[in-house]
Short mmCIF file of C-alpha atoms and ligand atoms in Angstrom, two decimals:
data_model
loop_
_atom_site.label_atom_id
_atom_site.label_comp_id
_atom_site.label_asym_id
_atom_site.label_seq_id
_atom_site.Cartn_x
_atom_site.Cartn_y
_atom_site.Cartn_z
CA GLY A 1 -14.22 41.03 30.13
CA SER A 2 -11.39 41.71 27.90
CA ALA A 3 -9.92 38.18 27.12
CA ASN A 4 -10.83 36.84 23.39
CA ILE A 5 -10.31 33.22 25.15
CA GLY A 6 -9.84 31.62 28.22
CA VAL A 7 -8.36 28.21 29.56
CA VAL A 8 -9.52 26.17 32.52
CA GLY A 9 -7.01 23.46 33.74
CA LEU A 10 -3.68 24.54 34.23
CA ALA A 11 -1.64 21.43 34.62
CA VAL A 12 0.72 20.87 32.09
CA MET A 13 -1.39 20.68 29.05
CA GLY A 14 -3.55 23.67 29.81
CA SER A 15 -0.57 25.99 30.92
CA ASN A 16 1.56 25.49 27.47
CA LEU A 17 -1.81 25.84 25.62
CA ALA A 18 -2.37 28.95 27.38
CA ARG A 19 1.16 30.19 27.01
CA ASN A 20 0.62 29.27 23.19
CA LEU A 21 -2.38 31.23 22.88
CA ALA A 22 -0.77 34.17 25.07
CA SER A 23 2.32 34.60 22.44
CA ARG A 24 0.24 35.13 19.53
CA GLU A 25 -0.74 38.67 18.67
CA GLY A 26 -4.05 39.70 19.39
CA ASN A 27 -4.84 37.45 22.18
CA THR A 28 -5.48 38.00 25.62
CA VAL A 29 -6.06 34.59 27.87
CA ALA A 30 -8.22 34.34 30.88
CA VAL A 31 -6.98 31.29 33.03
CA PHE A 32 -8.60 29.34 35.55
CA ASN A 33 -7.38 26.16 37.69
CA ARG A 34 -9.57 24.51 40.53
CA SER A 35 -6.53 24.65 42.72
CA PRO A 36 -5.25 28.59 42.79
CA GLU A 37 -1.72 27.23 43.27
CA ARG A 38 -1.59 26.46 39.84
CA THR A 39 -2.71 29.50 38.37
CA ARG A 40 -0.09 32.01 40.97
CA THR A 41 2.42 29.09 39.61
CA LEU A 42 1.66 29.87 36.04
CA THR A 43 1.10 33.57 36.45
CA SER A 44 4.31 34.31 38.35
CA GLU A 45 6.23 32.48 36.01
CA HIS A 46 5.17 33.84 32.88
CA PRO A 47 4.43 37.42 33.57
CA GLU A 48 5.01 37.85 29.90
CA ALA A 49 1.80 36.23 28.94
CA GLY A 50 -0.22 39.12 30.51
CA PHE A 51 -2.80 36.42 31.50
CA ALA A 52 -5.98 37.30 32.80
CA ALA A 53 -6.25 35.24 36.11
CA SER A 54 -8.96 34.13 38.34
CA GLU A 55 -9.79 32.08 41.00
CA GLY A 56 -13.16 31.27 40.71
CA TYR A 57 -15.50 30.49 37.96
CA ASP A 58 -17.58 33.69 38.25
CA GLU A 59 -14.22 35.69 38.00
CA PHE A 60 -12.96 33.82 34.89
CA VAL A 61 -16.58 33.82 33.10
CA ALA A 62 -16.46 37.88 33.86
CA SER A 63 -13.16 38.04 32.39
CA LEU A 64 -14.16 36.91 28.98
CA ALA A 65 -15.32 38.93 26.16
CA THR A 66 -18.76 38.19 24.65
CA PRO A 67 -19.44 35.80 22.78
CA ARG A 68 -17.13 33.96 25.08
CA THR A 69 -14.73 31.13 24.20
CA ALA A 70 -13.19 28.68 26.81
CA VAL A 71 -10.91 25.75 26.46
CA ILE A 72 -11.32 22.98 28.78
CA MET A 73 -7.76 20.99 29.59
CA VAL A 74 -8.78 18.90 32.83
CA GLN A 75 -8.63 15.22 33.28
CA ALA A 76 -11.08 13.29 31.01
CA GLY A 77 -14.40 11.92 32.42
CA ALA A 78 -15.40 13.31 35.92
CA GLY A 79 -13.37 16.60 35.96
CA THR A 80 -14.52 17.30 32.39
CA ASP A 81 -18.14 17.09 33.59
CA ALA A 82 -17.74 19.19 36.51
CA VAL A 83 -16.10 22.23 34.74
CA ILE A 84 -18.82 22.15 32.06
CA SER A 85 -21.48 22.26 34.43
CA GLU A 86 -20.19 25.15 36.06
CA LEU A 87 -19.12 26.80 33.04
CA VAL A 88 -22.84 26.25 31.52
CA LYS A 89 -24.42 27.48 34.39
CA ARG A 90 -22.94 31.10 33.62
CA PHE A 91 -22.22 31.09 29.75
CA GLU A 92 -25.20 32.44 27.56
CA PRO A 93 -26.47 31.21 23.85
CA GLY A 94 -23.63 31.72 21.26
CA ASP A 95 -20.90 31.10 23.68
CA ILE A 96 -18.41 28.39 23.09
CA ILE A 97 -17.08 25.38 25.45
CA VAL A 98 -14.28 23.57 23.89
CA ASP A 99 -13.10 20.35 25.59
CA GLY A 100 -9.38 19.85 24.85
CA GLY A 101 -8.85 16.70 26.75
CA ASN A 102 -8.63 13.22 25.59
CA ALA A 103 -12.45 12.46 26.05
CA ASN A 104 -14.02 9.53 24.44
CA PHE A 105 -16.12 10.50 21.82
CA HIS A 106 -19.41 8.94 22.95
CA ASP A 107 -18.99 11.35 26.02
CA THR A 108 -18.42 14.12 23.42
CA ILE A 109 -21.56 12.96 21.57
CA ARG A 110 -23.66 13.14 25.02
CA ARG A 111 -22.20 16.63 25.99
CA GLU A 112 -22.75 17.91 23.10
CA ALA A 113 -26.56 16.95 23.00
CA GLU A 114 -27.08 17.78 26.57
CA ILE A 115 -25.83 21.44 25.97
CA ALA A 116 -26.96 22.14 22.39
CA PRO A 117 -30.50 23.26 23.66
CA THR A 118 -28.75 25.98 25.68
CA GLY A 119 -27.64 27.54 22.53
CA ILE A 120 -24.04 27.20 23.80
CA HIS A 121 -21.84 25.60 21.33
CA PHE A 122 -20.23 22.17 22.92
CA VAL A 123 -16.89 21.67 20.95
CA GLY A 124 -14.88 18.17 21.64
CA MET A 125 -11.24 18.91 20.22
CA GLY A 126 -8.70 16.46 19.66
CA VAL A 127 -5.28 17.82 20.70
CA SER A 128 -2.04 15.72 19.88
CA GLY A 129 1.62 16.45 20.29
CA GLY A 130 1.76 16.29 24.06
CA GLU A 131 3.38 18.89 26.16
CA GLU A 132 5.41 20.32 23.66
CA GLY A 133 2.90 20.53 21.12
CA ALA A 134 0.76 22.23 23.32
CA LEU A 135 3.62 25.10 23.74
CA HIS A 136 4.94 25.07 20.39
CA GLY A 137 2.11 24.02 17.92
CA PRO A 138 -0.11 20.91 18.60
CA SER A 139 -2.29 19.09 15.82
CA LEU A 140 -5.89 20.23 16.10
CA MET A 141 -9.19 18.25 15.68
CA PRO A 142 -11.89 20.12 16.62
CA GLY A 143 -15.56 19.10 16.27
CA GLY A 144 -18.86 20.78 17.23
CA THR A 145 -20.94 22.87 15.07
CA VAL A 146 -19.60 24.70 12.03
CA GLN A 147 -20.95 28.29 13.66
CA SER A 148 -18.24 27.87 16.20
CA TYR A 149 -15.56 27.11 13.99
CA GLU A 150 -16.29 30.47 12.38
CA THR A 151 -14.91 32.08 15.82
CA LEU A 152 -12.76 29.46 16.89
CA GLY A 153 -10.97 28.59 13.89
CA PRO A 154 -9.08 31.66 13.09
CA ILE A 155 -7.83 31.38 16.80
CA LEU A 156 -6.50 27.67 16.47
CA GLN A 157 -4.99 28.49 13.17
CA THR A 158 -2.53 30.76 14.93
CA ILE A 159 -1.63 28.38 17.66
CA ALA A 160 -1.80 24.94 15.46
CA ALA A 161 1.40 23.05 14.10
CA VAL A 162 2.69 24.33 10.61
CA ALA A 163 3.24 21.57 8.07
CA PRO A 164 6.09 22.03 5.68
CA ASP A 165 4.03 23.62 3.00
CA GLY A 166 2.69 26.18 5.37
CA GLU A 167 -0.69 24.99 6.28
CA PRO A 168 -1.77 24.78 9.80
CA CYS A 169 -2.65 21.79 11.23
CA VAL A 170 -5.93 22.04 12.45
CA THR A 171 -9.33 21.77 10.25
CA HIS A 172 -12.76 21.65 11.48
CA VAL A 173 -13.45 17.20 11.34
CA GLY A 174 -17.16 17.36 11.62
CA THR A 175 -20.17 17.83 14.01
CA ASP A 176 -20.13 16.71 17.56
CA GLY A 177 -17.91 14.12 18.48
CA ALA A 178 -15.79 13.90 15.24
CA GLY A 179 -12.81 15.47 16.84
CA HIS A 180 -12.34 13.28 19.52
CA PHE A 181 -13.30 10.15 16.80
CA VAL A 182 -10.56 11.40 14.78
CA LYS A 183 -8.00 12.00 17.91
CA MET A 184 -8.76 8.28 19.32
CA VAL A 185 -7.91 6.82 15.62
CA HIS A 186 -4.64 9.28 15.50
CA ASN A 187 -3.85 7.38 19.03
CA GLY A 188 -4.55 4.01 17.53
CA ILE A 189 -2.30 4.27 14.56
CA GLU A 190 0.21 5.79 16.94
CA TYR A 191 0.08 2.52 18.70
CA ALA A 192 0.61 0.62 15.51
CA ASP A 193 3.44 2.75 14.18
CA MET A 194 5.23 2.24 17.61
CA GLN A 195 4.89 -1.60 17.78
CA LEU A 196 5.89 -1.91 14.17
CA ILE A 197 8.96 0.13 14.95
CA ALA A 198 9.60 -2.10 18.01
CA GLU A 199 9.56 -5.48 15.84
CA ALA A 200 12.10 -4.17 13.38
CA TYR A 201 14.03 -3.18 16.17
CA ASP A 202 13.85 -6.45 17.69
CA LEU A 203 14.65 -8.50 14.49
CA ILE A 204 17.77 -6.23 13.46
CA ARG A 205 18.74 -6.84 17.12
CA THR A 206 18.31 -10.38 17.17
CA GLY A 207 19.36 -11.33 13.89
CA THR A 208 22.36 -8.87 13.17
CA GLY A 209 23.80 -8.60 16.76
CA LYS A 210 23.81 -4.99 16.34
CA THR A 211 23.92 -2.98 19.37
CA PRO A 212 21.25 -0.10 19.85
CA ALA A 213 23.48 2.84 19.04
CA GLU A 214 24.27 0.71 15.93
CA ILE A 215 20.66 0.25 15.38
CA ALA A 216 20.37 4.10 15.79
CA ASP A 217 22.46 4.72 13.02
CA VAL A 218 20.00 2.37 10.87
CA PHE A 219 16.88 4.50 12.29
CA ALA A 220 18.42 7.44 11.71
CA GLU A 221 19.55 6.38 7.80
CA TRP A 222 15.60 5.53 7.44
CA ASN A 223 14.63 8.87 8.67
CA THR A 224 16.25 10.17 5.46
CA GLY A 225 13.90 8.18 3.28
CA GLU A 226 10.05 7.32 2.82
CA LEU A 227 9.98 6.33 6.41
CA GLU A 228 10.75 9.77 7.44
CA SER A 229 8.64 10.40 10.74
CA TYR A 230 8.92 11.89 14.41
CA LEU A 231 8.59 8.13 15.68
CA ILE A 232 11.35 7.05 13.53
CA GLU A 233 13.40 9.91 14.62
CA ILE A 234 12.91 9.80 18.28
CA THR A 235 13.60 5.99 18.04
CA ALA A 236 17.16 6.79 16.93
CA GLU A 237 17.43 8.93 19.82
CA VAL A 238 16.07 6.63 22.29
CA LEU A 239 18.46 3.57 21.02
CA ARG A 240 21.53 6.21 21.39
CA GLN A 241 20.56 6.84 25.00
CA VAL A 242 22.92 5.39 27.64
CA ASP A 243 22.12 4.65 31.09
CA ALA A 244 24.10 6.96 33.42
CA GLU A 245 23.80 4.33 36.33
CA THR A 246 25.15 1.23 34.79
CA GLY A 247 26.73 2.54 31.31
CA LYS A 248 24.53 0.12 29.61
CA PRO A 249 22.05 1.17 26.56
CA LEU A 250 19.19 2.79 28.50
CA VAL A 251 16.73 0.40 26.17
CA ASP A 252 18.03 -2.76 28.07
CA VAL A 253 17.53 -1.32 31.58
CA ILE A 254 14.01 -0.24 31.21
CA LEU A 255 11.41 -2.95 32.36
CA ASP A 256 9.86 -4.47 29.04
CA SER A 257 6.17 -3.61 30.32
CA ALA A 258 4.14 -1.21 27.98
CA GLY A 259 1.69 0.83 29.60
CA ALA A 260 -1.17 2.32 27.98
CA LYS A 261 -3.45 5.07 28.84
CA GLY A 262 -6.88 3.60 26.87
CA THR A 263 -7.20 5.05 23.69
CA GLY A 264 -5.82 2.50 21.38
CA ALA A 265 -8.46 0.19 23.51
CA TRP A 266 -11.24 2.37 22.65
CA THR A 267 -9.93 2.51 19.05
CA VAL A 268 -10.06 -1.28 18.68
CA GLN A 269 -13.10 -1.44 20.70
CA ASN A 270 -14.70 0.84 18.42
CA ALA A 271 -13.66 -0.85 15.36
CA LEU A 272 -14.93 -4.34 16.48
CA GLU A 273 -18.29 -2.34 16.75
CA LEU A 274 -18.35 -0.86 13.55
CA GLY A 275 -17.10 -3.87 11.88
CA VAL A 276 -13.71 -2.65 10.60
CA PRO A 277 -10.94 -4.95 10.22
CA GLU A 278 -8.15 -3.53 12.18
CA SER A 279 -5.96 -6.08 13.11
CA GLY A 280 -2.53 -4.08 13.03
CA ILE A 281 -3.77 -1.57 15.56
CA ALA A 282 -5.55 -4.41 17.35
CA GLU A 283 -2.25 -6.60 17.57
CA ALA A 284 -0.37 -3.44 18.93
CA VAL A 285 -2.76 -2.91 21.56
CA PHE A 286 -2.45 -6.65 22.39
CA ALA A 287 0.97 -6.36 22.40
CA ARG A 288 1.22 -4.11 25.14
CA SER A 289 -0.91 -6.10 27.21
CA LEU A 290 1.12 -9.58 26.74
CA SER A 291 4.14 -7.33 27.68
CA SER A 292 2.58 -6.78 30.92
CA LYS A 293 1.45 -10.12 31.72
CA ARG A 294 4.70 -10.81 33.78
CA ALA A 295 3.36 -14.15 35.72
CA GLN A 296 2.34 -15.64 32.28
CA ARG A 297 5.50 -14.87 30.53
CA ASP A 298 7.67 -16.23 33.52
CA ALA A 299 5.70 -19.21 33.70
CA ALA A 300 6.07 -19.81 30.00
CA ALA A 301 9.65 -18.43 29.58
CA ASP A 302 11.08 -22.16 29.38
CA LEU A 303 8.73 -22.98 26.60
CA PRO A 304 10.47 -24.41 23.37
CA GLY A 305 11.49 -22.26 20.61
CA PRO A 306 12.93 -23.29 17.33
CA SER A 307 15.52 -26.10 17.58
CA THR A 308 17.39 -24.59 14.70
CA GLU A 309 19.80 -21.57 15.06
CA TRP A 310 19.07 -18.26 13.23
CA THR A 311 21.48 -16.55 11.16
CA VAL A 312 21.59 -13.96 9.07
CA ASP A 313 23.62 -14.40 5.94
CA ASP A 314 23.62 -10.89 4.76
CA PRO A 315 22.96 -8.63 7.36
CA GLU A 316 22.47 -5.30 4.92
CA ALA A 317 20.16 -7.58 2.81
CA PHE A 318 18.11 -8.09 5.96
CA ILE A 319 17.98 -4.69 7.24
CA GLU A 320 16.79 -3.61 3.84
CA ASP A 321 13.84 -6.24 3.90
CA VAL A 322 12.90 -5.21 7.60
CA ARG A 323 12.54 -1.65 6.25
CA GLN A 324 10.06 -2.74 3.60
CA ALA A 325 8.09 -4.86 5.90
CA LEU A 326 8.00 -1.84 8.23
CA TYR A 327 6.63 0.20 5.43
CA ALA A 328 4.36 -1.94 4.06
CA SER A 329 2.99 -2.81 7.54
CA LYS A 330 2.72 0.87 8.05
CA ILE A 331 0.72 1.51 5.28
CA ILE A 332 -1.83 -1.14 6.13
CA ALA A 333 -2.13 0.46 9.60
CA TYR A 334 -3.03 3.80 8.28
CA SER A 335 -5.18 2.12 5.63
CA GLN A 336 -7.28 0.39 8.48
CA GLY A 337 -7.20 3.37 10.48
CA PHE A 338 -8.86 5.34 7.34
CA ASP A 339 -11.02 2.74 6.85
CA GLU A 340 -12.31 3.34 11.06
CA ILE A 341 -12.76 6.91 9.92
CA VAL A 342 -14.72 6.32 6.91
CA SER A 343 -17.02 3.55 9.05
CA GLY A 344 -17.24 5.97 12.14
CA ALA A 345 -18.28 8.84 9.57
CA GLU A 346 -21.03 6.97 8.04
CA GLN A 347 -22.28 5.44 11.33
CA PHE A 348 -22.30 8.72 13.42
CA GLY A 349 -23.32 11.27 10.15
CA TRP A 350 -20.12 12.83 10.02
CA ASP A 351 -18.65 15.06 6.74
CA ILE A 352 -15.28 13.85 7.18
CA HIS A 353 -12.26 14.99 4.70
CA LYS A 354 -9.94 12.27 4.64
CA GLY A 355 -7.64 14.13 3.01
CA ASP A 356 -7.69 16.94 5.36
CA ILE A 357 -7.14 14.84 8.12
CA ALA A 358 -4.08 13.44 6.70
CA LYS A 359 -2.84 16.83 5.89
CA ILE A 360 -3.43 18.18 9.80
CA TRP A 361 -1.38 15.05 10.96
CA ARG A 362 1.62 16.10 9.12
CA ALA A 363 2.79 18.23 11.74
CA GLY A 364 2.32 19.17 15.72
CA CYS A 365 1.21 15.29 16.27
CA ILE A 366 3.14 12.28 17.41
CA ILE A 367 2.43 10.30 14.24
CA ARG A 368 3.66 13.04 11.78
CA ALA A 369 5.45 11.66 8.74
CA ARG A 370 6.47 12.39 5.24
CA PHE A 371 4.11 9.90 4.07
CA LEU A 372 0.90 11.63 5.24
CA ASN A 373 1.56 13.93 1.82
CA ARG A 374 1.13 11.11 0.05
CA ILE A 375 -2.47 9.88 1.90
CA ALA A 376 -3.52 13.66 1.25
CA GLU A 377 -2.87 13.05 -2.45
CA ALA A 378 -4.21 9.61 -2.58
CA TYR A 379 -7.74 11.45 -1.39
CA ALA A 380 -7.42 14.20 -3.39
CA ASP A 381 -6.99 11.90 -6.76
CA ASP A 382 -9.97 9.74 -5.32
CA PRO A 383 -12.00 10.79 -2.87
CA SER A 384 -14.25 7.70 -2.73
CA LEU A 385 -11.14 5.67 -2.42
CA VAL A 386 -12.50 2.64 -0.85
CA ALA A 387 -9.03 1.39 0.79
CA LEU A 388 -5.68 3.64 1.10
CA VAL A 389 -3.74 0.38 -0.20
CA VAL A 390 -5.01 0.32 -3.50
CA ALA A 391 -4.34 3.91 -4.34
CA PRO A 392 -1.52 3.80 -7.14
CA TYR A 393 1.07 5.27 -5.09
CA PHE A 394 0.61 2.71 -1.92
CA ARG A 395 -0.17 -0.02 -4.71
CA ASP A 396 3.41 0.65 -6.03
CA ALA A 397 5.08 0.71 -2.42
CA VAL A 398 3.67 -2.62 -1.45
CA THR A 399 4.10 -4.37 -4.74
CA SER A 400 7.77 -3.24 -4.47
CA ALA A 401 7.77 -4.36 -0.84
CA GLN A 402 5.73 -7.48 -0.59
CA GLU A 403 8.72 -10.41 -1.24
CA SER A 404 10.64 -8.45 1.23
CA TRP A 405 7.87 -8.13 3.73
CA ARG A 406 7.02 -12.30 3.35
CA ARG A 407 10.61 -12.99 4.01
CA VAL A 408 10.74 -10.90 7.29
CA VAL A 409 7.60 -12.86 8.27
CA ALA A 410 8.26 -16.31 7.22
CA THR A 411 12.09 -15.61 9.02
CA ALA A 412 10.49 -14.22 11.93
CA ALA A 413 8.31 -17.02 12.53
CA GLN A 414 11.19 -19.66 11.86
CA ALA A 415 13.39 -17.78 14.15
CA GLY A 416 10.94 -17.42 16.79
CA ILE A 417 10.83 -13.84 17.11
CA PRO A 418 7.47 -12.46 17.59
CA THR A 419 6.17 -10.13 14.90
CA PRO A 420 2.70 -9.90 15.54
CA ALA A 421 2.08 -6.43 13.90
CA PHE A 422 4.27 -7.36 10.76
CA SER A 423 2.51 -10.84 10.40
CA SER A 424 -1.46 -9.76 10.74
CA SER A 425 -0.81 -6.84 8.43
CA LEU A 426 0.90 -9.21 5.88
CA ALA A 427 -2.30 -11.36 6.88
CA TYR A 428 -4.74 -8.77 6.03
CA TYR A 429 -2.97 -7.98 2.92
CA ASP A 430 -3.05 -11.21 1.58
CA ALA A 431 -7.01 -11.63 2.71
CA LEU A 432 -7.58 -8.43 1.06
CA ARG A 433 -6.34 -9.20 -2.05
CA ALA A 434 -7.47 -12.94 -2.15
CA LYS A 435 -9.71 -13.76 -5.31
CA ARG A 436 -11.39 -16.46 -2.82
CA LEU A 437 -11.89 -16.44 0.77
CA PRO A 438 -12.51 -19.85 3.18
CA ALA A 439 -15.10 -17.39 4.46
CA ALA A 440 -17.67 -19.81 1.98
CA LEU A 441 -16.85 -22.46 4.40
CA ILE A 442 -17.76 -20.50 7.41
CA GLN A 443 -21.12 -19.77 5.84
CA ALA A 444 -21.72 -23.43 4.97
CA GLN A 445 -20.91 -24.41 8.66
CA ARG A 446 -23.12 -21.39 10.10
CA ASP A 447 -25.91 -22.89 7.74
CA PHE A 448 -25.55 -26.42 9.37
CA PHE A 449 -25.49 -25.65 13.00
CA GLY A 450 -27.85 -22.66 12.97
CA ALA A 451 -29.84 -22.66 9.79
CA HIS A 452 -28.18 -19.14 8.65
CA THR A 453 -28.70 -19.73 5.22
CA TYR A 454 -26.11 -18.61 2.34
CA GLN A 455 -25.76 -16.87 -0.61
CA ARG A 456 -24.89 -18.44 -4.07
CA ILE A 457 -22.10 -17.32 -6.51
CA ASP A 458 -24.14 -18.35 -9.64
CA LYS A 459 -27.50 -17.26 -9.31
CA PRO A 460 -29.76 -14.85 -6.85
CA GLY A 461 -31.39 -15.93 -3.79
CA VAL A 462 -31.04 -16.99 -0.22
CA PHE A 463 -30.53 -20.58 0.20
CA HIS A 464 -30.63 -23.38 3.13
CA THR A 465 -29.45 -27.27 2.76
CA LEU A 466 -31.51 -29.60 5.03
CA TRP A 467 -28.30 -30.68 6.90
CA SER A 468 -30.20 -33.02 9.31
CA GLY A 469 -32.72 -34.15 6.71
CA ASP A 470 -32.51 -35.64 3.21
CA ARG A 471 -29.71 -32.54 2.16
CA SER A 472 -31.25 -31.13 -0.26
CA GLU A 473 -31.07 -27.23 -0.82
CA ILE A 474 -34.15 -24.98 -0.41
CA GLU A 475 -34.39 -21.57 -1.09
CA THR A 476 -35.47 -19.39 1.72
CA THR A 477 -36.25 -15.92 3.23
CA PRO A 478 -33.34 -14.31 4.35
CA SER A 479 -32.76 -15.49 8.27
CA SER A 480 -33.15 -13.16 11.42
CA HIS A 481 -30.24 -14.70 13.30
P1 NDP B 501 -4.21 15.88 34.11
O1 NDP B 501 -5.11 15.03 33.12
O2 NDP B 501 -3.05 15.28 34.77
O3 NDP B 501 -5.47 16.90 34.59
C1 NDP B 501 -5.02 17.48 35.91
C2 NDP B 501 -5.95 18.96 35.57
O4 NDP B 501 -7.32 18.61 35.99
C3 NDP B 501 -5.54 19.93 36.86
O5 NDP B 501 -5.85 21.21 36.35
C4 NDP B 501 -6.77 19.48 37.64
O6 NDP B 501 -7.37 20.67 38.45
C5 NDP B 501 -8.11 19.37 36.62
N1 NDP B 501 -9.30 18.64 37.45
C6 NDP B 501 -9.32 17.42 37.69
N2 NDP B 501 -10.48 17.23 38.05
C7 NDP B 501 -11.11 18.39 38.34
C8 NDP B 501 -12.27 18.67 38.27
N3 NDP B 501 -13.38 17.78 39.05
N4 NDP B 501 -12.76 20.00 38.69
C9 NDP B 501 -11.88 20.86 37.77
N5 NDP B 501 -10.85 20.93 37.54
C10 NDP B 501 -10.38 19.22 37.91
O7 NDP B 501 -3.62 16.99 33.25
P2 NDP B 501 -2.81 17.44 31.90
O8 NDP B 501 -2.51 18.40 31.65
O9 NDP B 501 -1.77 16.10 31.52
O10 NDP B 501 -3.88 16.68 30.53
C11 NDP B 501 -5.25 17.67 30.37
C12 NDP B 501 -5.86 17.03 29.51
O11 NDP B 501 -5.33 17.20 28.33
C13 NDP B 501 -6.21 15.80 29.92
O12 NDP B 501 -8.01 15.49 29.44
C14 NDP B 501 -5.36 14.58 29.12
O13 NDP B 501 -5.88 13.50 28.83
C15 NDP B 501 -5.32 15.33 28.06
N6 NDP B 501 -4.22 15.86 26.97
C16 NDP B 501 -3.05 15.25 27.97
C17 NDP B 501 -1.76 14.85 26.81
C18 NDP B 501 -0.58 14.88 27.54
O14 NDP B 501 0.37 14.56 26.45
N7 NDP B 501 -0.46 14.76 28.70
C19 NDP B 501 -2.00 15.09 25.22
C20 NDP B 501 -3.08 15.40 24.72
C21 NDP B 501 -4.10 15.52 25.61
P3 NDP B 501 -6.43 20.76 40.12
O15 NDP B 501 -4.98 21.68 39.71
O16 NDP B 501 -7.40 21.32 40.86
O17 NDP B 501 -6.04 19.27 40.59
#
C-alpha cells in the first residue's frame, strides 16, 4: 500500500480529520467506513483529497504503507472495540492503531494492555475542537508509547491547531490512557467555563435589565481583556442571535434544560475516586442535571424567594464585579482541573508536563483562551507548583478580584439568583487559604462514633478519647477503618 495514514469511521469527525490529513503535503490518506455509502459520499465530494478508499478491512489494511498507522474515529465504546479487533487481526508488530474517539480513559488503559502483547502500538488520543477543529486544526492529546509518537508526532504536528506563537497544539501527553484522561479533564473544565459564563449572564440580565444583545456587547468587551477566549467570544455571538420565527432573542426561546454526553460526569467521578476537591466542575455538571429536572422544577416553582426587591445601583460597577468574579472562579476551575491531572498522573504512573498541556489547549480546542499562556508560564517557572491559584500571577489576580467576587456571591444569595459555580469556587478559595478548618471537629466526631482516632497539633502519635468510658485520652495505633 501507499497511504502513510488511514482513517476508519467517516462520520463528521472522521471525514473532517481525513480531509485535514489529506490537505497536508506528503500525506496519502486511506479511508474506510463500515457502511460504504459514507466512504462514497466523502470521496465523491472531495476528489481533491486523493483518498485511497476501501470498502472492506482487508483492502483498507492493504492500502496502508508499512509500518501502518490508522486512526479510528467511530462511536466510542462497542464500535471502537469492534474496529480494533478487525485491525488487530490484520496489523503486524510495529503498526500503530490510534483511537481518536471520546473513549473513557479506563477503556484506553484496558485496550492498550490487551494489544501490547501483539507488538502493535495502541494510542488513545483526545481530539478537541469539534467538527471545525477536526477539519482546520484540532487540539490533539495522544497517549500511548513513546515509540509510537516518533512516527505519529510529525504527522499530528502538521494537522493540529497552531497556537499564537506558532507551536502546534499537540504533545505526547503520557503513556496508555494519559491522552484520553487529559481530554476528559479538558471537557470538565469546559463544563465549568460554560457554567461560569452562564451565571455571569444571568446576574447581569437580572441585575441590570440589559437585553441579551446589550449583554453580547459586554461579553465582546470582556473578550478584549484577560478573559479573552473562544467561549466568551461565542457567547457574545449567541446572545446577539435573533430567532427568525418569533423575532425574540434566540436564547429566550431555547428550552432551559442543558444536555450532556458524559465526559463532565467522568471528570467528576474520577476526581471523587482520586480524592481531588473539584467543586467547580462538579457544580457545573450538577447545574446541567438540575436544569433537566423539569418535574421537580415545576413543583418547586412557587417556593418563596427573597422578600425584598433586588436593585443594582451602579450597573457599570456591578458588571465589573461580575467580570472579576468570573475571572477568579475560572482560575479556581483550572486550578482544580490541573489538580486532577496531577493526581491522575500519580495514580496511573504518567509523566505529564502540565505546562505542555496548557500550551496545547491554546488553540483548536473549546477552552482555548489567552490565559492558558499564564498557566504554561506558571508551570515553567515552578514545575512542582502545588496549586495553580498560588502561582504569583494567579495570586495577584485573585487578590485584586476577591472583594468583587465576595460582593457578587453575597448579592446573588440575597437576590435569590443561583450561582453554584461562583459560590463553590469562592468557598473552595476560602477553605484552601483557611489557617484552620473545622475538619478538627469532624475528626473528633469520627473518633466518638467509630473510634477512628485523631492526631494532635502539639505532639506526634495517634490518639483516641474513651468517649463511652471516663473520657480520658489514650495513645493508640492507627485505626484500620
Ligand atoms: P459518531 O460518534 O456519530 O459515530 C458514527 C461513526 O461510528 C460512523 O462512522 C459509524 O459507522 C461508526 N461505527 C459505529 N459503530 C461501529 C461499528 N461497530 N463498527 C464500525 N464502525 C462503527 O461519529 P462522530 O464523527 O460524531 O464522532 C466520532 C468519534 O469522535 C466519537 O467517538 C466521538 O465521541 C468523538 N468526538 C466527537 C466530537 C464531535 O464534536 N462530534 C469531538 C471530539 C471527539 P456507520 O457509518 O457504518 O454507521
